[in-house]
Coordinates of C-alpha atoms in Angstrom, one line a residue:
M259 CA -46.6 50.4 14.2
K260 CA -47.7 49.0 17.5
A261 CA -48.9 45.8 16.0
M262 CA -45.5 45.4 14.3
K263 CA -43.6 46.0 17.5
T264 CA -45.8 43.4 19.2
I265 CA -45.2 40.8 16.5
C266 CA -41.4 41.5 16.6
A267 CA -41.0 41.7 20.4
P268 CA -40.3 38.0 21.0
T269 CA -37.8 37.8 18.1
E270 CA -34.1 37.8 18.4
Y271 CA -33.6 40.5 15.7
K272 CA -36.4 42.9 16.6
K273 CA -35.1 45.9 14.6
K274 CA -34.6 43.8 11.5
C275 CA -38.1 42.3 11.9
E276 CA -39.7 45.8 12.3
E277 CA -37.8 47.1 9.3
S278 CA -38.9 44.4 7.0
L279 CA -42.5 44.7 8.2
T280 CA -42.4 48.5 7.7
V281 CA -41.2 47.9 4.1
H282 CA -43.5 45.0 3.2
A283 CA -46.7 45.4 5.3
S284 CA -47.9 48.8 4.1
N285 CA -50.9 49.7 6.3
T286 CA -51.7 46.2 7.6
T287 CA -52.3 45.9 11.3
D288 CA -53.8 42.4 11.3
P289 CA -51.4 40.2 13.4
R290 CA -52.1 37.1 11.3
E291 CA -51.3 39.0 8.1
L292 CA -48.2 40.5 9.6
I293 CA -46.9 37.1 10.6
K294 CA -47.6 35.8 7.1
I295 CA -45.7 38.7 5.6
E296 CA -42.7 38.2 7.9
F297 CA -42.6 34.4 7.0
N298 CA -42.6 35.3 3.3
V299 CA -39.8 37.8 3.8
T300 CA -37.8 35.2 5.7
I301 CA -38.4 32.6 3.0
S302 CA -37.2 35.1 0.4
R303 CA -34.1 35.8 2.4
I304 CA -33.4 32.1 2.7
N305 CA -33.7 31.7 -1.0
E306 CA -31.3 34.6 -1.6
G307 CA -28.8 33.0 0.7
L308 CA -29.2 29.7 -1.1
E309 CA -28.5 31.4 -4.4
K310 CA -25.3 33.0 -2.9
T311 CA -24.0 29.5 -2.0
Q312 CA -23.5 29.0 -5.8
L313 CA -20.7 31.5 -5.4
M314 CA -18.9 29.2 -3.0
H315 CA -17.9 26.9 -5.8
A316 CA -18.6 23.9 -3.7
E317 CA -18.7 21.8 -6.9
K318 CA -14.9 21.4 -6.6
D319 CA -15.2 19.1 -3.6
P320 CA -17.8 16.3 -3.9
M321 CA -18.3 16.0 -0.2
T322 CA -18.8 19.7 0.2
K323 CA -21.3 19.7 -2.7
Q324 CA -23.2 16.8 -1.2
A325 CA -23.4 18.5 2.2
L326 CA -24.6 21.8 0.6
D327 CA -27.2 19.9 -1.4
T328 CA -28.4 18.1 1.7
C329 CA -28.7 21.5 3.5
K330 CA -30.7 23.0 0.6
Q331 CA -33.0 20.0 0.5
L332 CA -33.6 20.2 4.3
I333 CA -34.4 23.9 4.0
H334 CA -36.8 23.3 1.2
L335 CA -38.5 20.5 3.1
S336 CA -38.8 22.7 6.3
M337 CA -40.4 25.5 4.3
G338 CA -42.9 23.1 2.8
S339 CA -41.9 23.8 -0.8

């Protein structure tokens, strides 16, 4: 738990960080592994958010759809996928 608190200390959402590590990190205390796990959790949450954008029905407005597609593309590029 101490390693998780240390990893999450500089983050803006400390409690959320600690909660996600508690759920996904099991008994890992290696800082590098914890950081890797937190990045993977963040990527999963970003992908979930991108899927929810489909619910916005942006297809009705071509400019909105183009802006949303650009955002998705930038997110994927920044994640290296």
